[in-house]
Coordinates of C-alpha atoms in Angstrom, one line a residue:
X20 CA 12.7 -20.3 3.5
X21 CA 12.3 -21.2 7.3
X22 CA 9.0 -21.5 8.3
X23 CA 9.9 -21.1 12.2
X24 CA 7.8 -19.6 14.6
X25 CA 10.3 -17.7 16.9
X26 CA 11.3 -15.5 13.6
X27 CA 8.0 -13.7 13.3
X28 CA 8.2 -10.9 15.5
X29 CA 11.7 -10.2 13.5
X30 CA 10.2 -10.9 10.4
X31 CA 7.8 -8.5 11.2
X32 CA 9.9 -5.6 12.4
X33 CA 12.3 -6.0 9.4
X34 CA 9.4 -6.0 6.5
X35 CA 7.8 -2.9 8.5
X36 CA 10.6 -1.1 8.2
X37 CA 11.3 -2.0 4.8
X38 CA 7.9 -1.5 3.8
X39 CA 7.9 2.1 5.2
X40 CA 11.0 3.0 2.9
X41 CA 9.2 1.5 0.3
X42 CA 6.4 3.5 0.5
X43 CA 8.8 6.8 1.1
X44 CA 10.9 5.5 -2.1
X45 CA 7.6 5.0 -4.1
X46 CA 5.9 8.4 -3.1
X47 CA 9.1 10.4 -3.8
X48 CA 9.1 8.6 -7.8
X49 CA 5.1 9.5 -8.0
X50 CA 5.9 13.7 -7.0
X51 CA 8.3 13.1 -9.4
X52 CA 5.6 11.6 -12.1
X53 CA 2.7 14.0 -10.6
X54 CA 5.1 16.8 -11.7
X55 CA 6.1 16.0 -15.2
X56 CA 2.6 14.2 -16.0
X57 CA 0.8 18.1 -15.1
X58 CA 2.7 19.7 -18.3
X59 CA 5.2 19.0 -20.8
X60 CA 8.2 21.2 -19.1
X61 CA 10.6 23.1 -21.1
X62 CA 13.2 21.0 -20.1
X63 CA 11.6 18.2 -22.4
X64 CA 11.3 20.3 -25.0
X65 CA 14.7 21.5 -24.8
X66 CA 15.6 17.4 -25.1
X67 CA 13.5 16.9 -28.1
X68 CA 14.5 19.8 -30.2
X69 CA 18.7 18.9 -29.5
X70 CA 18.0 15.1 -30.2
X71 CA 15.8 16.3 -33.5
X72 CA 18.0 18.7 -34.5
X73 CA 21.0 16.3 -34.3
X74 CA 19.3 13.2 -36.3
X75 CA 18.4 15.5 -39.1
X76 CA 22.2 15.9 -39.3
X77 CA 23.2 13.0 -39.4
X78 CA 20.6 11.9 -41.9
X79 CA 21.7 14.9 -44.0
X80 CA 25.4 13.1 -44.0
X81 CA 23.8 9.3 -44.2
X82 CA 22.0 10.9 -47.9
X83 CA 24.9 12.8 -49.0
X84 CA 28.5 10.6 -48.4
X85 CA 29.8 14.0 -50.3
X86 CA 29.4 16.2 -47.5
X87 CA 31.5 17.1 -45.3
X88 CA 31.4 19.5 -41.9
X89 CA 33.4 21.1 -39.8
X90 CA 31.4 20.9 -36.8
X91 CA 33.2 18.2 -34.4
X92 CA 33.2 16.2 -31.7
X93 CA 35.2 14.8 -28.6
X94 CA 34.6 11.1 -27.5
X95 CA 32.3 11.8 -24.6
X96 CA 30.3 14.2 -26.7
X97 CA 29.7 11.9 -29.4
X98 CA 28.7 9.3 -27.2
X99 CA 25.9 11.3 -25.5
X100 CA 24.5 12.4 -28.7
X101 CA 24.1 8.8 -30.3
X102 CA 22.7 7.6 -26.9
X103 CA 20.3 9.7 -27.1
X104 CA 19.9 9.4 -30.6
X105 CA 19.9 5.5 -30.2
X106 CA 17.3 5.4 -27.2
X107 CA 15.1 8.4 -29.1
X108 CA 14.4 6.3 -32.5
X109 CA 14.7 2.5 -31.5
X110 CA 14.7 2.3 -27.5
X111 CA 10.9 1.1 -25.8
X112 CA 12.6 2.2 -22.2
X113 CA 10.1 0.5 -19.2
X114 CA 8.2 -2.2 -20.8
X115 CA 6.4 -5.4 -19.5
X116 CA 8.6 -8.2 -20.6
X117 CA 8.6 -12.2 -19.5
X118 CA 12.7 -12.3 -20.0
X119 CA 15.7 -10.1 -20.4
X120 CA 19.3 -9.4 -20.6
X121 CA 22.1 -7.2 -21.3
X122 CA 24.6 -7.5 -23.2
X123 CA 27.8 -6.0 -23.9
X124 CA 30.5 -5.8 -26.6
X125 CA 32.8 -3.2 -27.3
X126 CA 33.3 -0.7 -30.8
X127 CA 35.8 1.4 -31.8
X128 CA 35.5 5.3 -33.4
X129 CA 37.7 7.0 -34.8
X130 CA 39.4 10.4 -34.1
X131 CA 41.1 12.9 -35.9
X132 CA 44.5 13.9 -35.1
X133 CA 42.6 16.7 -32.6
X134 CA 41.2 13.7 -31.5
X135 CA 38.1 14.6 -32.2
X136 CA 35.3 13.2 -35.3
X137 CA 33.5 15.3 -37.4
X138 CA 30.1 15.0 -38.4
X139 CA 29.9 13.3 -41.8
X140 CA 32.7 10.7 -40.1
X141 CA 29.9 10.6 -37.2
X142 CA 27.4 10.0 -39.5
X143 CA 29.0 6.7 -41.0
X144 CA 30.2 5.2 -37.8
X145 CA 26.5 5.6 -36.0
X146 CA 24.8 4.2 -39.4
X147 CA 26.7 1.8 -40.4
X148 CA 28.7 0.0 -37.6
X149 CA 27.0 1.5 -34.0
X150 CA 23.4 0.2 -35.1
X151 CA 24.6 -2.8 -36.7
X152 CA 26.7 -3.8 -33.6
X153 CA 23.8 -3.7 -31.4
X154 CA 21.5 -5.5 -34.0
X155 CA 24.4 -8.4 -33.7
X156 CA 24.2 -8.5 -30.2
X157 CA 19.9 -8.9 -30.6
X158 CA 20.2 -11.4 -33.0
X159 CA 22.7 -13.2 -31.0
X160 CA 20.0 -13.8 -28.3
X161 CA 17.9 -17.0 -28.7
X162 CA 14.0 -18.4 -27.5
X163 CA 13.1 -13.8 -28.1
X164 CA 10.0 -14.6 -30.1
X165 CA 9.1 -10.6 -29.4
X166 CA 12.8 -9.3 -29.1
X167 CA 13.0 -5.5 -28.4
X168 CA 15.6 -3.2 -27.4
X169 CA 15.0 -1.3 -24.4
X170 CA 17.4 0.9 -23.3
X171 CA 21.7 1.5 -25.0
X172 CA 24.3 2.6 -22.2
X173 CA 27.3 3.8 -24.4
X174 CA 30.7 5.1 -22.6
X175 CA 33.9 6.3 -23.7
X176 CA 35.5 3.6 -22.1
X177 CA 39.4 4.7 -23.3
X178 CA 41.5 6.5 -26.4
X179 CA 44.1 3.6 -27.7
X180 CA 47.2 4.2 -29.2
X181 CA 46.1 4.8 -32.3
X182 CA 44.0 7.5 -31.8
X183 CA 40.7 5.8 -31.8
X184 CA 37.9 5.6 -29.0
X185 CA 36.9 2.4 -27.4
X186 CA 32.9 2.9 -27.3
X187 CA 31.4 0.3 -24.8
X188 CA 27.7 -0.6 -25.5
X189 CA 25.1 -2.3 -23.0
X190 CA 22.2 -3.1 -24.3
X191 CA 19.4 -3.9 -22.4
X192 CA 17.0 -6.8 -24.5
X193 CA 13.7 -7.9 -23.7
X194 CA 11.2 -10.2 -24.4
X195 CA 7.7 -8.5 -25.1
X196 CA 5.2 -10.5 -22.9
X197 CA 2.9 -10.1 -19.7
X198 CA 4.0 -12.3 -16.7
X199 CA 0.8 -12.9 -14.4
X200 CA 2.0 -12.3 -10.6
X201 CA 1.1 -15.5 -9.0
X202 CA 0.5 -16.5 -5.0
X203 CA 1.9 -19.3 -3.5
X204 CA 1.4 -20.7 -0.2
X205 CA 5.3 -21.7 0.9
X206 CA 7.5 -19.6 -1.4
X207 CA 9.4 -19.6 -4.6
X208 CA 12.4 -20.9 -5.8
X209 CA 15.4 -19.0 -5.8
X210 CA 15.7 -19.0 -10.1
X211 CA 16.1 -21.5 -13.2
X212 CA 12.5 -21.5 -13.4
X213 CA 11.9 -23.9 -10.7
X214 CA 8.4 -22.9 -10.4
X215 CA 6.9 -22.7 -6.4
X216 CA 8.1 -24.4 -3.8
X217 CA 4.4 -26.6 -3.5
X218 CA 6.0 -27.4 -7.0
X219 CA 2.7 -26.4 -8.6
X220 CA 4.6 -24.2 -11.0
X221 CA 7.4 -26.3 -12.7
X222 CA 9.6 -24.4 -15.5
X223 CA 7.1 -21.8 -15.9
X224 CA 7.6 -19.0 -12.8
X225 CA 10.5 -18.5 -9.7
X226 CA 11.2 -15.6 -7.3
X227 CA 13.3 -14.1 -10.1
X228 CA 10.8 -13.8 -12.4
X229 CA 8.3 -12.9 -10.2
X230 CA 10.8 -9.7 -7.9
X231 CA 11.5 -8.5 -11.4
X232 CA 8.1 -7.9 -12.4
X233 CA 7.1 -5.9 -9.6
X234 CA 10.0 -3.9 -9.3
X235 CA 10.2 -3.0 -13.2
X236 CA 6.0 -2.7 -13.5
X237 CA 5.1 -1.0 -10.5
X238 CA 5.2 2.9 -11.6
X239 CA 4.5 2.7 -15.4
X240 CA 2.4 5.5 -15.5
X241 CA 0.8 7.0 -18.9
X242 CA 2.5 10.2 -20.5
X243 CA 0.7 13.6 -21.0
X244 CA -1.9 13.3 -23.6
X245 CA -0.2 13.1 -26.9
X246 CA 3.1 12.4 -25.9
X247 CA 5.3 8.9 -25.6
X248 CA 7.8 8.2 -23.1
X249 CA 11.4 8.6 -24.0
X250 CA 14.7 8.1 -21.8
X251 CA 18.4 9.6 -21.9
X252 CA 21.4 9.7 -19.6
X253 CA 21.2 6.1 -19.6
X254 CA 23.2 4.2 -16.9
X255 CA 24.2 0.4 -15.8
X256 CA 25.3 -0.7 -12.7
X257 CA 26.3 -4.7 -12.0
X258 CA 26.6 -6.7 -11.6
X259 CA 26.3 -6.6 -8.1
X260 CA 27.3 -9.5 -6.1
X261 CA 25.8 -10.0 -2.9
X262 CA 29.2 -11.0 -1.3
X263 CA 30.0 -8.0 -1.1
X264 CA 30.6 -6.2 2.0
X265 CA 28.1 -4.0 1.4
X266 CA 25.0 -6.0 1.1
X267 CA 25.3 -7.5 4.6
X268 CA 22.0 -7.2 6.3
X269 CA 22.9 -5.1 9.1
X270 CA 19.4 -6.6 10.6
X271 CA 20.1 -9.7 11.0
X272 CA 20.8 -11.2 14.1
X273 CA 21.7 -14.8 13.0
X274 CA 24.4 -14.4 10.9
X275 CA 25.4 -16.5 7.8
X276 CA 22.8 -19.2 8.5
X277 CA 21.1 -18.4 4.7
X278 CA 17.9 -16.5 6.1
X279 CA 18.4 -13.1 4.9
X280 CA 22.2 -12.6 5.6
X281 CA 22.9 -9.8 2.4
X282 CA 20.6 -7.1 1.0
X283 CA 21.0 -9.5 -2.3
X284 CA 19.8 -13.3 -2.0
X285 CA 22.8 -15.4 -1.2
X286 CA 22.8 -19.1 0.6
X287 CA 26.4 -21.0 1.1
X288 CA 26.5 -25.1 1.9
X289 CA 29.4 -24.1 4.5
X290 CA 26.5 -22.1 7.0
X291 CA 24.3 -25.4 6.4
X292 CA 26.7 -28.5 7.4
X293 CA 27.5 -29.0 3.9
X294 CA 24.2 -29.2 2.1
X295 CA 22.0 -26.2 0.8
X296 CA 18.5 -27.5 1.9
X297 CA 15.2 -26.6 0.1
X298 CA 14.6 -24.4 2.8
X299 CA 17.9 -22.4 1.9
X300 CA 16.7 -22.3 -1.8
X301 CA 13.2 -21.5 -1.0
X302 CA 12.2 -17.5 -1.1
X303 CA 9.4 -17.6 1.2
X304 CA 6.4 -16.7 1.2
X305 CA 5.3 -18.5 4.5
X306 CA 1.0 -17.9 5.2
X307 CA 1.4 -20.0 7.8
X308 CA 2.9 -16.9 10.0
X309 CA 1.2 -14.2 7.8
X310 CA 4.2 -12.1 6.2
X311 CA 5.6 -12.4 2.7
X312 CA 9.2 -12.7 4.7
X313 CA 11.7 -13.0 2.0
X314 CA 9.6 -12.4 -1.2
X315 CA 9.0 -8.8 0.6
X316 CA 12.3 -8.4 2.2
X317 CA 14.3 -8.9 -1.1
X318 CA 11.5 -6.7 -3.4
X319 CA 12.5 -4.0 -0.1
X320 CA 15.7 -4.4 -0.9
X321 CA 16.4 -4.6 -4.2
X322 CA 14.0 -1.3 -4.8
X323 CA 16.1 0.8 -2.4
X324 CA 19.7 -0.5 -4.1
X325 CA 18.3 0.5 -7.5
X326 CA 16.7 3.9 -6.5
X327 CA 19.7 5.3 -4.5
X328 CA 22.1 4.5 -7.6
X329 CA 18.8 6.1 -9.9
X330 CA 19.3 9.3 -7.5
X331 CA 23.1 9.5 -7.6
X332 CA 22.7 9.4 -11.3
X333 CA 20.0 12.0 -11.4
X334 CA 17.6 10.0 -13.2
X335 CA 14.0 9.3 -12.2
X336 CA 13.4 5.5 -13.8
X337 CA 14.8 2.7 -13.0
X338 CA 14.6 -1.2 -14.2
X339 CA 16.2 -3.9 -12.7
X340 CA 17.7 -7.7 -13.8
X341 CA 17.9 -10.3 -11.6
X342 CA 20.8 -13.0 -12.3
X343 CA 20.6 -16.3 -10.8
X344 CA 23.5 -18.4 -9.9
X345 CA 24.0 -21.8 -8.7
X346 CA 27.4 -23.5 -8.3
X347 CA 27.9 -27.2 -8.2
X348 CA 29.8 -29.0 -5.2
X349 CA 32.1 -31.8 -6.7
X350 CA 31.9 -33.7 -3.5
X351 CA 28.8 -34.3 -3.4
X352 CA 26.9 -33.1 -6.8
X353 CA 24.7 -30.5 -4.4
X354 CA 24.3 -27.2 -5.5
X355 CA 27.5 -25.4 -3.0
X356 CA 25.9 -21.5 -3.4
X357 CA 22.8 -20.2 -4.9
X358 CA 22.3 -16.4 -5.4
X359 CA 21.1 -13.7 -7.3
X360 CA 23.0 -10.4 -8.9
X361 CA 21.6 -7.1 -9.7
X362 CA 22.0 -5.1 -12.6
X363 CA 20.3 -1.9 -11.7
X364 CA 19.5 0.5 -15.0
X365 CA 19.0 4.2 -14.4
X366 CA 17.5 6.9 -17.1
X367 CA 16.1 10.1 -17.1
X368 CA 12.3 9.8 -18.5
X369 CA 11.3 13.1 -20.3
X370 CA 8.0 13.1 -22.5
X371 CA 8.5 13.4 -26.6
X372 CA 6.7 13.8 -29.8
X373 CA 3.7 11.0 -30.2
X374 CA 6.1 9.3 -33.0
X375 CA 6.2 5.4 -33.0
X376 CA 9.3 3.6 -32.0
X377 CA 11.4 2.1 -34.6
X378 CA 12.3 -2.0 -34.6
X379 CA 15.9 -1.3 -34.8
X380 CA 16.0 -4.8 -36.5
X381 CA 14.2 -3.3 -40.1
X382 CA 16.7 -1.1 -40.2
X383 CA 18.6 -1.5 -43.0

């Protein structure tokens, strides 16, 4: 936060031009949503009848172990199918959440000697080691009193020497709850629930919190009548470190003195004498000059990160986590660097069948 009048008029400029790709960002996601909300497109139907067709197969193996197939798989095929599989029966995709994370772990499949698994094989590994990995990794999680899994990125991550497939899994976990976005007069701090920076808010709210709601609720519009939501082609990117080259502000005319130096929040004790002030880990929201400078500028950002990895993945959703970090100087027990990371999920929403979505956790 700096509260300093001679920043104002470059205040101003930046957030007007982020606000104009903003609102070119947000328009371009609404044709999208105007399109797809007029009719149910063949395209979806397409979706729904391969994803149907496919879990009625795999049940048919699940209820007879007997069976067997010769329809087969590679790796990456497999992998597709069960995501969408996965995200079709148990995955709530965009939903209002107070907390989340995701979490990773690794499986492994195996392969016939054409490196390749058949159905019935397919069948056992989704049922019975696939679903229960990603329930392990839910009930790993602790203070979810409404725990739900939102969206599972599998890849073929690599074939070992054995013949079987290293299947990574992110899952993306949420807490089911409504956060209320809140005003504050100076700013927020930069995470760890540090509340406002008027300390009004103590352990309850911080900028985190607050950037992720708007950025994850902020184009939640309703399916066509008689439809739900669904999402494929799941992808993760992150996290992204705001060190990176890449995320240097190519605005900013004071360079590396913790006022909006990256694209991602990032403020180092060796641009400050030593010491991180509270200024430096203030987000501000600064009334006194009449711009939300660094609330706005970071939402900005962080929205057009996210939506140009969303368009390079073809999807048309995406929802973002904000990590944050602080680091401890030795010397002098101050905090040395505080930041936030990104991890930016894409998907491809398509409209399905008004079925409920499974808890994955009752499945037994």
């Amino acid at each position: 936060m700096k509260n300093k009048k001679f920043r104002a008029a470059l205040a101003a400029a930046v957030l007007f031009t982020i606000a104009v790709v903003v609102v070119v960002s947000c328009q371009k996601i609404v044709d999208v949503q105007q399109t797809e909300n007029t009719i149910v497109d063949d395209e979806s139907k397409t979706i729904v009848e391969r994803i149907i067709a496919f879990k009625k197969r795999m049940e048919l193996y699940r209820n007879n172990p007997g069976l067997k197939t010769e329809q087969k798989y590679t790796a990456d095929s497999a992998v597709t199918e069960l995501e969408d599989l996965i995200n079709f029966d148990f995955g709530y995709g965009i939903l209002q959440v107070d907390k989340q994370e995701i979490v990773y772990s690794e499986i492994t499949m195996p392969l016939d000697s054409s490196s390749k698994i058949g159905e019935s094989d397919l069948s056992t590994f989704y049922y019975y080691q696939l679903i229960v990995e990603i329930q392990n990794q839910m009930l790993g999680l602790s203070g979810y009193d409404s725990i739900k899994l939102m969206f599972v990125d599998l890849k073929h991550k690599e074939t070992i020497g054995d013949g079987d497939a290293v299947i990574s899994i992110n899952s993306v976990i949420g807490n089911k709850g409504v956060v209320t976005i809140q005003s504050s007069e100076e700013g927020w701090w930069f995470g760890k629930k540090g509340g406002d920076c008027d300390d009004n808010y103590i352990g309850i709210l911080d900028a985190t919190i607050l950037l992720e709601q708007e950025l994850n609720q902020g184009h939640n519009d309703p399916p066509p009548s008689g439809y739900i939501w669904r999402w494929k082609d799941i992808n993760i990117l992150g996290p992204l470190e705001p060190m990176n080259p890449d995320y240097i502000n190519p605005d900013d005319d004071d360079a590396e003195d913790n006022y909006q130096d990256r694209l991602i929040f990032y403020a180092n004790s060796e641009f400050s004498d030593g010491v991180l002030t509270n200024d430096d880990k203030c987000l501000s929201t600064d009334s006194e000059i009449g711009w939300n400078l660094e609330m706005d500028f970071y939402y900005g950002s962080y929205f057009t990160i996210g939506y140009d990895f969303m368009l390079k993945k073809n999807g048309n959703e995406t929802f973002t986590e904000i990590v944050e970090y602080d680091g401890v100087d030795p010397f002098n027990e101050n905090n040395a660097i505080v930041k936030h990371t990104l991890q930016i999920t894409s998907s491809y929403r398509y409209a399905g069948n008004m079925v409920a979505i499974k808890d994955i956790l009752e499945y037994e």
